[in-house]
Amino acid sequence: MSLSIKEASERLGIPPHTIRFYERKGLLPFLQRDPYGNRIFEERDMEWINLMIWFRATGMTVAELEEFVELAVQGDSTIPQRQDLLEKHKRKLQERQRELDRAFEAVNMKLAKYAEIQNGKRK
Amino acid sequence: MSLSIKEASERLGIPPHTIRFYERKGLLPFLQRDPYGNRIFEERDMEWINLMIWFRATGMTVAELEEFVELAVQGDSTIPQRQDLLEKHKRKLQERQRELDRAFEAVNMKLAKYAEIQNGKRK
DNA sequence: GTACACCTTAAACATAAGTTTAAGGCAACA
DNA sequence: TGTTGCCTTAAACTTATGTTTAAGGTGTAC
């Protein structure tokens, strides 16, 4: 039960060209071709691509994902390194969270200032 | 007590070209020039640019800032619109926060899966 | 046998927010 | 007079993540 790129793209929710782009970037090293050169998508490919999409959604860059993929193709022995990568990514997410908190504070301060001006006017 | 672009850039912590870039984008509508065409930075300009930098740091795009500036040059009467802009921005920050939370969950799940594999191996 | 839908690749384009380069002007200093 | 150092503008370049376009191949349906 293998899919064409179009069917795969529909099931994954991303355009065919994005799949090709990911392949060119080295994120999809398992993709096979049929005798005409067309890509064939098996179930395990679909799961892999979904994982890539999922990681992208967490803010991992394509370059970081490529590192990850390179480790993954070497088998389970590289799981510790992959854990490291994920931990590093997690720390980056934490930093983003702190930045976001500071941004909230800044916006709220400015809003408070505006509210003050508006109150002053109403006096 | 007015500053050159270099002095201003040093005090603001951003390169001169970024200041020029912001001016071209319409973020600095008050900048005056000396007889040679050189930009002059007064204290109130410095405060204004700092506000722009501050807003950028909260994730506002330059385009959004331009909207904001256009309102600001029209005076205090546009404060309600500026409040709206900030509220809209705040909602965007909230959305980013939710995304970040989901990203954390995803990364933690993957890490848990790895831990499981490693434990299985140790048995 | 000829449209049609689908596939391929390579390359150009898009967007954001700068950064870097190129070409030239003015002023002070030795 | 010439060398710095700073200033100006315009335009090209950078990075990331795709998207769009161009040019061409293949199989199926009529």
PDB file of C-alpha atoms (C1' of nucleotides) in Angstrom:
ATOM      1  CA  MET A   1       0.000   0.000   0.000  1.00  0.00           C
ATOM      2  CA  SER A   2       2.296   2.781  -1.216  1.00  0.00           C
ATOM      3  CA  LEU A   3       1.315   6.333  -2.017  1.00  0.00           C
ATOM      4  CA  SER A   4       2.242   8.860  -4.670  1.00  0.00           C
ATOM      5  CA  ILE A   5       3.652  12.220  -3.650  1.00  0.00           C
ATOM      6  CA  LYS A   6       0.264  13.816  -4.168  1.00  0.00           C
ATOM      7  CA  GLU A   7      -1.539  11.321  -1.972  1.00  0.00           C
ATOM      8  CA  ALA A   8       1.185  11.605   0.632  1.00  0.00           C
ATOM      9  CA  SER A   9       1.040  15.406   0.588  1.00  0.00           C
ATOM     10  CA  GLU A  10      -2.712  15.303   1.097  1.00  0.00           C
ATOM     11  CA  ARG A  11      -2.465  12.916   3.998  1.00  0.00           C
ATOM     12  CA  LEU A  12       0.353  14.924   5.573  1.00  0.00           C
ATOM     13  CA  GLY A  13      -1.181  18.316   5.014  1.00  0.00           C
ATOM     14  CA  ILE A  14       1.863  19.808   3.307  1.00  0.00           C
ATOM     15  CA  PRO A  15       2.429  20.614  -0.382  1.00  0.00           C
ATOM     16  CA  PRO A  16       4.314  18.113  -2.574  1.00  0.00           C
ATOM     17  CA  HIS A  17       7.076  20.642  -3.114  1.00  0.00           C
ATOM     18  CA  THR A  18       7.702  20.862   0.583  1.00  0.00           C
ATOM     19  CA  ILE A  19       8.201  17.103   0.682  1.00  0.00           C
ATOM     20  CA  ARG A  20      10.715  17.379  -2.167  1.00  0.00           C
ATOM     21  CA  PHE A  21      12.369  20.269  -0.350  1.00  0.00           C
ATOM     22  CA  TYR A  22      12.728  18.174   2.804  1.00  0.00           C
ATOM     23  CA  GLU A  23      14.160  15.311   0.819  1.00  0.00           C
ATOM     24  CA  ARG A  24      16.727  17.609  -0.816  1.00  0.00           C
ATOM     25  CA  LYS A  25      17.655  18.886   2.634  1.00  0.00           C
ATOM     26  CA  GLY A  26      18.388  15.335   3.754  1.00  0.00           C
ATOM     27  CA  LEU A  27      15.400  14.933   6.057  1.00  0.00           C
ATOM     28  CA  LEU A  28      13.927  11.973   4.191  1.00  0.00           C
ATOM     29  CA  PRO A  29      16.756   9.527   3.511  1.00  0.00           C
ATOM     30  CA  PHE A  30      14.566   6.447   3.175  1.00  0.00           C
ATOM     31  CA  LEU A  31      12.361   7.419   0.240  1.00  0.00           C
ATOM     32  CA  GLN A  32      12.340   4.844  -2.546  1.00  0.00           C
ATOM     33  CA  ARG A  33      11.528   5.416  -6.212  1.00  0.00           C
ATOM     34  CA  ASP A  34       9.483   3.444  -8.702  1.00  0.00           C
ATOM     35  CA  PRO A  35      10.945   2.454 -12.104  1.00  0.00           C
ATOM     36  CA  TYR A  36      10.018   5.877 -13.536  1.00  0.00           C
ATOM     37  CA  GLY A  37      11.825   7.784 -10.842  1.00  0.00           C
ATOM     38  CA  ASN A  38       8.659   8.738  -8.964  1.00  0.00           C
ATOM     39  CA  ARG A  39       8.818   8.766  -5.194  1.00  0.00           C
ATOM     40  CA  ILE A  40       7.034   5.971  -3.348  1.00  0.00           C
ATOM     41  CA  PHE A  41       5.627   6.618   0.112  1.00  0.00           C
ATOM     42  CA  GLU A  42       5.214   3.642   2.431  1.00  0.00           C
ATOM     43  CA  GLU A  43       3.619   3.715   5.839  1.00  0.00           C
ATOM     44  CA  ARG A  44       6.936   4.021   7.657  1.00  0.00           C
ATOM     45  CA  ASP A  45       7.889   6.943   5.389  1.00  0.00           C
ATOM     46  CA  MET A  46       4.666   8.678   6.291  1.00  0.00           C
ATOM     47  CA  GLU A  47       5.378   8.249   9.987  1.00  0.00           C
ATOM     48  CA  TRP A  48       8.879   9.591   9.531  1.00  0.00           C
ATOM     49  CA  ILE A  49       7.719  12.658   7.626  1.00  0.00           C
ATOM     50  CA  ASN A  50       5.081  13.261  10.268  1.00  0.00           C
ATOM     51  CA  LEU A  51       7.809  13.216  12.877  1.00  0.00           C
ATOM     52  CA  MET A  52       9.751  15.802  10.881  1.00  0.00           C
ATOM     53  CA  ILE A  53       6.665  18.004  10.579  1.00  0.00           C
ATOM     54  CA  TRP A  54       6.027  17.609  14.260  1.00  0.00           C
ATOM     55  CA  PHE A  55       9.570  18.623  15.162  1.00  0.00           C
ATOM     56  CA  ARG A  56       9.429  21.587  12.807  1.00  0.00           C
ATOM     57  CA  ALA A  57       6.285  22.677  14.590  1.00  0.00           C
ATOM     58  CA  THR A  58       8.214  22.750  17.853  1.00  0.00           C
ATOM     59  CA  GLY A  59      10.541  25.297  16.288  1.00  0.00           C
ATOM     60  CA  MET A  60      13.428  23.039  15.322  1.00  0.00           C
ATOM     61  CA  THR A  61      15.189  24.313  12.241  1.00  0.00           C
ATOM     62  CA  VAL A  62      15.614  22.154   9.171  1.00  0.00           C
ATOM     63  CA  ALA A  63      19.364  22.199   9.781  1.00  0.00           C
ATOM     64  CA  GLU A  64      18.911  20.833  13.304  1.00  0.00           C
ATOM     65  CA  LEU A  65      16.574  18.203  11.981  1.00  0.00           C
ATOM     66  CA  GLU A  66      19.178  17.148   9.476  1.00  0.00           C
ATOM     67  CA  GLU A  67      21.623  16.535  12.308  1.00  0.00           C
ATOM     68  CA  PHE A  68      18.964  14.518  14.017  1.00  0.00           C
ATOM     69  CA  VAL A  69      18.275  12.462  10.886  1.00  0.00           C
ATOM     70  CA  GLU A  70      21.954  11.734  10.390  1.00  0.00           C
ATOM     71  CA  LEU A  71      22.038  10.244  13.866  1.00  0.00           C
ATOM     72  CA  ALA A  72      18.791   8.366  13.353  1.00  0.00           C
ATOM     73  CA  VAL A  73      20.015   6.535  10.252  1.00  0.00           C
ATOM     74  CA  GLN A  74      22.857   5.129  12.349  1.00  0.00           C
ATOM     75  CA  GLY A  75      20.429   3.221  14.537  1.00  0.00           C
ATOM     76  CA  ASP A  76      19.543   3.039  18.206  1.00  0.00           C
ATOM     77  CA  SER A  77      23.143   3.427  19.334  1.00  0.00           C
ATOM     78  CA  THR A  78      22.837   7.167  18.680  1.00  0.00           C
ATOM     79  CA  ILE A  79      19.819   7.647  20.922  1.00  0.00           C
ATOM     80  CA  PRO A  80      21.917   9.332  23.637  1.00  0.00           C
ATOM     81  CA  GLN A  81      23.102  11.935  21.140  1.00  0.00           C
ATOM     82  CA  ARG A  82      19.560  12.452  19.958  1.00  0.00           C
ATOM     83  CA  GLN A  83      18.491  12.925  23.569  1.00  0.00           C
ATOM     84  CA  ASP A  84      21.171  15.577  23.884  1.00  0.00           C
ATOM     85  CA  LEU A  85      19.869  17.346  20.804  1.00  0.00           C
ATOM     86  CA  LEU A  86      16.359  17.335  22.191  1.00  0.00           C
ATOM     87  CA  GLU A  87      17.525  18.597  25.577  1.00  0.00           C
ATOM     88  CA  LYS A  88      19.366  21.401  23.848  1.00  0.00           C
ATOM     89  CA  HIS A  89      16.253  22.219  21.901  1.00  0.00           C
ATOM     90  CA  LYS A  90      14.242  22.183  25.094  1.00  0.00           C
ATOM     91  CA  ARG A  91      16.564  24.732  26.656  1.00  0.00           C
ATOM     92  CA  LYS A  92      16.054  26.912  23.597  1.00  0.00           C
ATOM     93  CA  LEU A  93      12.314  26.626  24.071  1.00  0.00           C
ATOM     94  CA  GLN A  94      12.732  27.653  27.709  1.00  0.00           C
ATOM     95  CA  GLU A  95      14.693  30.702  26.627  1.00  0.00           C
ATOM     96  CA  ARG A  96      11.924  31.595  24.200  1.00  0.00           C
ATOM     97  CA  GLN A  97       9.436  31.237  27.022  1.00  0.00           C
ATOM     98  CA  ARG A  98      11.375  33.669  29.178  1.00  0.00           C
ATOM     99  CA  GLU A  99      11.560  36.138  26.290  1.00  0.00           C
ATOM    100  CA  LEU A 100       7.853  35.802  25.819  1.00  0.00           C
ATOM    101  CA  ASP A 101       7.276  36.572  29.481  1.00  0.00           C
ATOM    102  CA  ARG A 102       9.383  39.706  29.199  1.00  0.00           C
ATOM    103  CA  ALA A 103       7.446  40.711  26.079  1.00  0.00           C
ATOM    104  CA  PHE A 104       4.169  40.363  27.971  1.00  0.00           C
ATOM    105  CA  GLU A 105       5.480  42.562  30.713  1.00  0.00           C
ATOM    106  CA  ALA A 106       6.573  45.216  28.249  1.00  0.00           C
ATOM    107  CA  VAL A 107       3.269  45.268  26.424  1.00  0.00           C
ATOM    108  CA  ASN A 108       1.311  45.359  29.661  1.00  0.00           C
ATOM    109  CA  MET A 109       3.402  48.254  30.914  1.00  0.00           C
ATOM    110  CA  LYS A 110       2.735  50.236  27.772  1.00  0.00           C
ATOM    111  CA  LEU A 111      -0.963  49.441  27.957  1.00  0.00           C
ATOM    112  CA  ALA A 112      -1.012  50.600  31.566  1.00  0.00           C
ATOM    113  CA  LYS A 113       0.608  53.852  30.531  1.00  0.00           C
ATOM    114  CA  TYR A 114      -2.047  54.419  27.890  1.00  0.00           C
ATOM    115  CA  ALA A 115      -4.802  53.648  30.370  1.00  0.00           C
ATOM    116  CA  GLU A 116      -3.285  56.242  32.685  1.00  0.00           C
ATOM    117  CA  ILE A 117      -3.282  58.901  29.985  1.00  0.00           C
ATOM    118  CA  GLN A 118      -6.865  58.126  29.105  1.00  0.00           C
ATOM    119  CA  ASN A 119      -7.893  58.345  32.764  1.00  0.00           C
ATOM    120  CA  GLY A 120      -6.092  61.630  33.169  1.00  0.00           C
ATOM    121  CA  LYS A 121      -8.051  63.013  30.266  1.00  0.00           C
ATOM    122  CA  ARG A 122     -11.338  61.883  31.672  1.00  0.00           C
ATOM    123  CA  LYS A 123     -10.736  63.763  34.929  1.00  0.00           C
TER     124      LYS A 123
ATOM    125  CA  MET B   1      23.412  68.030  23.171  1.00  0.00           C
ATOM    126  CA  SER B   2      22.843  66.147  19.921  1.00  0.00           C
ATOM    127  CA  LEU B   3      24.528  62.946  18.783  1.00  0.00           C
ATOM    128  CA  SER B   4      25.900  61.649  15.511  1.00  0.00           C
ATOM    129  CA  ILE B   5      24.601  58.373  14.132  1.00  0.00           C
ATOM    130  CA  LYS B   6      27.670  56.584  15.417  1.00  0.00           C
ATOM    131  CA  GLU B   7      27.262  57.905  18.951  1.00  0.00           C
ATOM    132  CA  ALA B   8      23.560  57.143  18.825  1.00  0.00           C
ATOM    133  CA  SER B   9      24.189  53.610  17.589  1.00  0.00           C
ATOM    134  CA  GLU B  10      26.640  53.006  20.402  1.00  0.00           C
ATOM    135  CA  ARG B  11      24.251  54.251  23.031  1.00  0.00           C
ATOM    136  CA  LEU B  12      21.378  52.245  21.566  1.00  0.00           C
ATOM    137  CA  GLY B  13      23.306  49.070  21.009  1.00  0.00           C
ATOM    138  CA  ILE B  14      22.347  48.684  17.357  1.00  0.00           C
ATOM    139  CA  PRO B  15      24.441  49.300  14.218  1.00  0.00           C
ATOM    140  CA  PRO B  16      24.159  52.625  12.366  1.00  0.00           C
ATOM    141  CA  HIS B  17      22.780  50.855   9.333  1.00  0.00           C
ATOM    142  CA  THR B  18      19.921  49.462  11.344  1.00  0.00           C
ATOM    143  CA  ILE B  19      19.004  52.989  12.391  1.00  0.00           C
ATOM    144  CA  ARG B  20      19.031  54.068   8.747  1.00  0.00           C
ATOM    145  CA  PHE B  21      17.001  51.003   7.891  1.00  0.00           C
ATOM    146  CA  TYR B  22      14.384  51.910  10.501  1.00  0.00           C
ATOM    147  CA  GLU B  23      14.236  55.452   9.227  1.00  0.00           C
ATOM    148  CA  ARG B  24      13.703  54.244   5.673  1.00  0.00           C
ATOM    149  CA  LYS B  25      10.921  52.002   6.924  1.00  0.00           C
ATOM    150  CA  GLY B  26       9.180  54.989   8.446  1.00  0.00           C
ATOM    151  CA  LEU B  27       9.849  54.147  12.073  1.00  0.00           C
ATOM    152  CA  LEU B  28      11.767  57.357  12.799  1.00  0.00           C
ATOM    153  CA  PRO B  29       9.794  60.252  11.350  1.00  0.00           C
ATOM    154  CA  PHE B  30      11.246  62.924  13.626  1.00  0.00           C
ATOM    155  CA  LEU B  31      14.934  62.732  12.737  1.00  0.00           C
ATOM    156  CA  GLN B  32      16.457  66.073  11.791  1.00  0.00           C
ATOM    157  CA  ARG B  33      19.529  66.696   9.625  1.00  0.00           C
ATOM    158  CA  ASP B  34      22.470  69.069   9.971  1.00  0.00           C
ATOM    159  CA  PRO B  35      23.483  71.383   7.071  1.00  0.00           C
ATOM    160  CA  TYR B  36      25.550  68.557   5.546  1.00  0.00           C
ATOM    161  CA  GLY B  37      22.637  66.128   5.516  1.00  0.00           C
ATOM    162  CA  ASN B  38      23.891  64.167   8.510  1.00  0.00           C
ATOM    163  CA  ARG B  39      21.315  62.845  10.930  1.00  0.00           C
ATOM    164  CA  ILE B  40      21.082  64.545  14.314  1.00  0.00           C
ATOM    165  CA  PHE B  41      19.943  62.575  17.336  1.00  0.00           C
ATOM    166  CA  GLU B  42      18.353  64.482  20.204  1.00  0.00           C
ATOM    167  CA  GLU B  43      17.316  63.023  23.513  1.00  0.00           C
ATOM    168  CA  ARG B  44      13.720  62.578  22.467  1.00  0.00           C
ATOM    169  CA  ASP B  45      14.834  60.772  19.311  1.00  0.00           C
ATOM    170  CA  MET B  46      16.892  58.404  21.421  1.00  0.00           C
ATOM    171  CA  GLU B  47      13.881  57.627  23.572  1.00  0.00           C
ATOM    172  CA  TRP B  48      11.748  57.036  20.533  1.00  0.00           C
ATOM    173  CA  ILE B  49      14.258  54.679  18.934  1.00  0.00           C
ATOM    174  CA  ASN B  50      14.563  52.834  22.217  1.00  0.00           C
ATOM    175  CA  LEU B  51      10.824  52.355  22.213  1.00  0.00           C
ATOM    176  CA  MET B  52      11.028  50.906  18.701  1.00  0.00           C
ATOM    177  CA  ILE B  53      13.817  48.541  19.753  1.00  0.00           C
ATOM    178  CA  TRP B  54      11.814  47.546  22.776  1.00  0.00           C
ATOM    179  CA  PHE B  55       8.729  46.783  20.725  1.00  0.00           C
ATOM    180  CA  ARG B  56      10.779  44.828  18.205  1.00  0.00           C
ATOM    181  CA  ALA B  57      12.095  42.748  21.100  1.00  0.00           C
ATOM    182  CA  THR B  58       8.530  41.808  22.001  1.00  0.00           C
ATOM    183  CA  GLY B  59       8.178  40.289  18.540  1.00  0.00           C
ATOM    184  CA  MET B  60       6.367  43.115  16.785  1.00  0.00           C
ATOM    185  CA  THR B  61       7.234  43.236  13.111  1.00  0.00           C
ATOM    186  CA  VAL B  62       8.634  46.361  11.519  1.00  0.00           C
ATOM    187  CA  ALA B  63       5.458  46.618   9.459  1.00  0.00           C
ATOM    188  CA  GLU B  64       3.304  46.617  12.591  1.00  0.00           C
ATOM    189  CA  LEU B  65       5.553  49.194  14.142  1.00  0.00           C
ATOM    190  CA  GLU B  66       5.105  51.395  11.115  1.00  0.00           C
ATOM    191  CA  GLU B  67       1.349  51.300  11.638  1.00  0.00           C
ATOM    192  CA  PHE B  68       1.947  52.236  15.226  1.00  0.00           C
ATOM    193  CA  VAL B  69       4.207  55.139  14.296  1.00  0.00           C
ATOM    194  CA  GLU B  70       1.701  56.475  11.801  1.00  0.00           C
ATOM    195  CA  LEU B  71      -0.828  56.675  14.599  1.00  0.00           C
ATOM    196  CA  ALA B  72       1.666  58.161  17.032  1.00  0.00           C
ATOM    197  CA  VAL B  73       2.533  61.109  14.784  1.00  0.00           C
ATOM    198  CA  GLN B  74      -1.139  62.046  14.805  1.00  0.00           C
ATOM    199  CA  GLY B  75      -1.042  62.727  18.528  1.00  0.00           C
ATOM    200  CA  ASP B  76      -2.798  61.500  21.639  1.00  0.00           C
ATOM    201  CA  SER B  77      -6.141  61.225  19.913  1.00  0.00           C
ATOM    202  CA  THR B  78      -4.985  57.953  18.375  1.00  0.00           C
ATOM    203  CA  ILE B  79      -4.167  56.314  21.683  1.00  0.00           C
ATOM    204  CA  PRO B  80      -7.260  54.088  21.531  1.00  0.00           C
ATOM    205  CA  GLN B  81      -6.144  52.691  18.174  1.00  0.00           C
ATOM    206  CA  ARG B  82      -2.676  52.152  19.534  1.00  0.00           C
ATOM    207  CA  GLN B  83      -4.172  50.305  22.473  1.00  0.00           C
ATOM    208  CA  ASP B  84      -6.024  48.101  20.007  1.00  0.00           C
ATOM    209  CA  LEU B  85      -2.782  47.371  18.192  1.00  0.00           C
ATOM    210  CA  LEU B  86      -1.094  46.398  21.421  1.00  0.00           C
ATOM    211  CA  GLU B  87      -4.009  44.216  22.476  1.00  0.00           C
ATOM    212  CA  LYS B  88      -3.862  42.466  19.131  1.00  0.00           C
ATOM    213  CA  HIS B  89      -0.145  41.957  19.585  1.00  0.00           C
ATOM    214  CA  LYS B  90      -0.773  40.594  23.052  1.00  0.00           C
ATOM    215  CA  ARG B  91      -3.171  38.021  21.672  1.00  0.00           C
ATOM    216  CA  LYS B  92      -0.505  36.978  19.202  1.00  0.00           C
ATOM    217  CA  LEU B  93       1.936  36.559  22.080  1.00  0.00           C
ATOM    218  CA  GLN B  94      -0.618  34.400  23.865  1.00  0.00           C
ATOM    219  CA  GLU B  95      -0.963  32.218  20.789  1.00  0.00           C
ATOM    220  CA  ARG B  96       2.819  31.852  20.673  1.00  0.00           C
ATOM    221  CA  GLN B  97       2.761  30.849  24.315  1.00  0.00           C
ATOM    222  CA  ARG B  98       0.261  28.117  23.632  1.00  0.00           C
ATOM    223  CA  GLU B  99       2.343  26.865  20.720  1.00  0.00           C
ATOM    224  CA  LEU B 100       5.360  26.823  22.942  1.00  0.00           C
ATOM    225  CA  ASP B 101       3.488  24.758  25.510  1.00  0.00           C
ATOM    226  CA  ARG B 102       2.551  22.241  22.840  1.00  0.00           C
ATOM    227  CA  ALA B 103       6.160  22.132  21.670  1.00  0.00           C
ATOM    228  CA  PHE B 104       7.308  21.338  25.192  1.00  0.00           C
ATOM    229  CA  GLU B 105       4.836  18.522  25.401  1.00  0.00           C
ATOM    230  CA  ALA B 106       6.013  17.070  22.117  1.00  0.00           C
ATOM    231  CA  VAL B 107       9.677  17.225  23.047  1.00  0.00           C
ATOM    232  CA  ASN B 108       9.009  15.736  26.458  1.00  0.00           C
ATOM    233  CA  MET B 109       7.053  12.904  24.921  1.00  0.00           C
ATOM    234  CA  LYS B 110       9.880  12.085  22.565  1.00  0.00           C
ATOM    235  CA  LEU B 111      12.379  12.228  25.409  1.00  0.00           C
ATOM    236  CA  ALA B 112      10.208   9.888  27.448  1.00  0.00           C
ATOM    237  CA  LYS B 113      10.130   7.464  24.552  1.00  0.00           C
ATOM    238  CA  TYR B 114      13.922   7.486  24.358  1.00  0.00           C
ATOM    239  CA  ALA B 115      14.203   6.942  28.095  1.00  0.00           C
ATOM    240  CA  GLU B 116      11.921   3.957  27.727  1.00  0.00           C
ATOM    241  CA  ILE B 117      14.070   2.443  24.990  1.00  0.00           C
ATOM    242  CA  GLN B 118      17.199   2.967  27.051  1.00  0.00           C
ATOM    243  CA  ASN B 119      15.578   1.342  30.078  1.00  0.00           C
ATOM    244  CA  GLY B 120      14.447  -1.620  28.049  1.00  0.00           C
ATOM    245  CA  LYS B 121      18.015  -2.105  26.895  1.00  0.00           C
ATOM    246  CA  ARG B 122      19.386  -2.033  30.434  1.00  0.00           C
ATOM    247  CA  LYS B 123      17.085  -4.811  31.592  1.00  0.00           C
TER     248      LYS B 123
ATOM    249  C1'  DG C   1      -3.083   9.777 -31.169  1.00  0.00           C
ATOM    250  C1'  DT C   2      -3.888  13.291 -28.376  1.00  0.00           C
ATOM    251  C1'  DA C   3      -5.499  15.460 -24.089  1.00  0.00           C
ATOM    252  C1'  DC C   4      -5.064  15.113 -19.242  1.00  0.00           C
ATOM    253  C1'  DA C   5      -3.269  14.428 -14.865  1.00  0.00           C
ATOM    254  C1'  DC C   6       0.466  13.376 -12.692  1.00  0.00           C
ATOM    255  C1'  DC C   7       5.471  13.039 -12.066  1.00  0.00           C
ATOM    256  C1'  DT C   8      10.463  14.790 -12.438  1.00  0.00           C
ATOM    257  C1'  DT C   9      14.379  18.432 -11.867  1.00  0.00           C
ATOM    258  C1'  DA C  10      16.518  22.895 -11.627  1.00  0.00           C
ATOM    259  C1'  DA C  11      16.180  27.455 -10.949  1.00  0.00           C
ATOM    260  C1'  DA C  12      13.988  31.687  -9.861  1.00  0.00           C
ATOM    261  C1'  DC C  13      11.124  34.116  -6.632  1.00  0.00           C
ATOM    262  C1'  DA C  14       9.150  35.587  -1.995  1.00  0.00           C
ATOM    263  C1'  DT C  15       9.518  37.469   2.761  1.00  0.00           C
ATOM    264  C1'  DA C  16      11.634  39.575   6.885  1.00  0.00           C
ATOM    265  C1'  DA C  17      14.983  42.017   8.888  1.00  0.00           C
ATOM    266  C1'  DG C  18      18.677  43.353   8.525  1.00  0.00           C
ATOM    267  C1'  DT C  19      23.973  43.491   6.725  1.00  0.00           C
ATOM    268  C1'  DT C  20      27.423  44.438   3.472  1.00  0.00           C
ATOM    269  C1'  DT C  21      29.322  46.702  -0.345  1.00  0.00           C
ATOM    270  C1'  DA C  22      30.136  50.435  -3.501  1.00  0.00           C
ATOM    271  C1'  DA C  23      30.714  55.089  -4.607  1.00  0.00           C
ATOM    272  C1'  DG C  24      31.256  59.372  -3.144  1.00  0.00           C
ATOM    273  C1'  DG C  25      31.226  63.922   0.113  1.00  0.00           C
ATOM    274  C1'  DC C  26      33.073  66.794   4.063  1.00  0.00           C
ATOM    275  C1'  DA C  27      36.262  68.140   7.785  1.00  0.00           C
ATOM    276  C1'  DA C  28      40.150  67.895  10.701  1.00  0.00           C
ATOM    277  C1'  DC C  29      44.850  66.930  11.311  1.00  0.00           C
ATOM    278  C1'  DA C  30      49.894  66.791  10.015  1.00  0.00           C
TER     279       DA C  30
ATOM    280  C1'  DT D   1      48.071  68.104   0.133  1.00  0.00           C
ATOM    281  C1'  DG D   2      46.795  63.902   1.494  1.00  0.00           C
ATOM    282  C1'  DT D   3      45.186  60.686   4.731  1.00  0.00           C
ATOM    283  C1'  DT D   4      41.786  59.534   8.218  1.00  0.00           C
ATOM    284  C1'  DG D   5      37.374  59.004   9.867  1.00  0.00           C
ATOM    285  C1'  DC D   6      32.919  59.811   9.716  1.00  0.00           C
ATOM    286  C1'  DC D   7      28.872  60.687   6.960  1.00  0.00           C
ATOM    287  C1'  DT D   8      25.584  59.927   2.849  1.00  0.00           C
ATOM    288  C1'  DT D   9      22.711  56.915  -0.564  1.00  0.00           C
ATOM    289  C1'  DA D  10      21.496  53.002  -3.357  1.00  0.00           C
ATOM    290  C1'  DA D  11      21.836  48.503  -4.289  1.00  0.00           C
ATOM    291  C1'  DA D  12      23.296  43.908  -3.648  1.00  0.00           C
ATOM    292  C1'  DC D  13      23.704  40.240  -0.459  1.00  0.00           C
ATOM    293  C1'  DT D  14      22.359  36.955   3.549  1.00  0.00           C
ATOM    294  C1'  DT D  15      19.519  33.369   5.950  1.00  0.00           C
ATOM    295  C1'  DA D  16      15.610  30.401   6.477  1.00  0.00           C
ATOM    296  C1'  DT D  17      11.860  28.165   4.701  1.00  0.00           C
ATOM    297  C1'  DG D  18       9.550  27.336   1.608  1.00  0.00           C
ATOM    298  C1'  DT D  19       6.759  28.523  -3.115  1.00  0.00           C
ATOM    299  C1'  DT D  20       6.462  29.226  -7.913  1.00  0.00           C
ATOM    300  C1'  DT D  21       7.791  28.661 -12.501  1.00  0.00           C
ATOM    301  C1'  DA D  22       9.745  26.411 -16.452  1.00  0.00           C
ATOM    302  C1'  DA D  23      10.745  22.562 -19.163  1.00  0.00           C
ATOM    303  C1'  DG D  24      10.088  18.134 -19.943  1.00  0.00           C
ATOM    304  C1'  DG D  25       8.723  12.836 -19.193  1.00  0.00           C
ATOM    305  C1'  DT D  26       4.932   8.973 -18.669  1.00  0.00           C
ATOM    306  C1'  DG D  27       0.479   6.354 -18.488  1.00  0.00           C
ATOM    307  C1'  DT D  28      -4.382   6.347 -18.943  1.00  0.00           C
ATOM    308  C1'  DA D  29      -8.793   7.543 -21.071  1.00  0.00           C
ATOM    309  C1'  DC D  30     -11.233   8.650 -24.994  1.00  0.00           C
TER     310       DC D  30
END
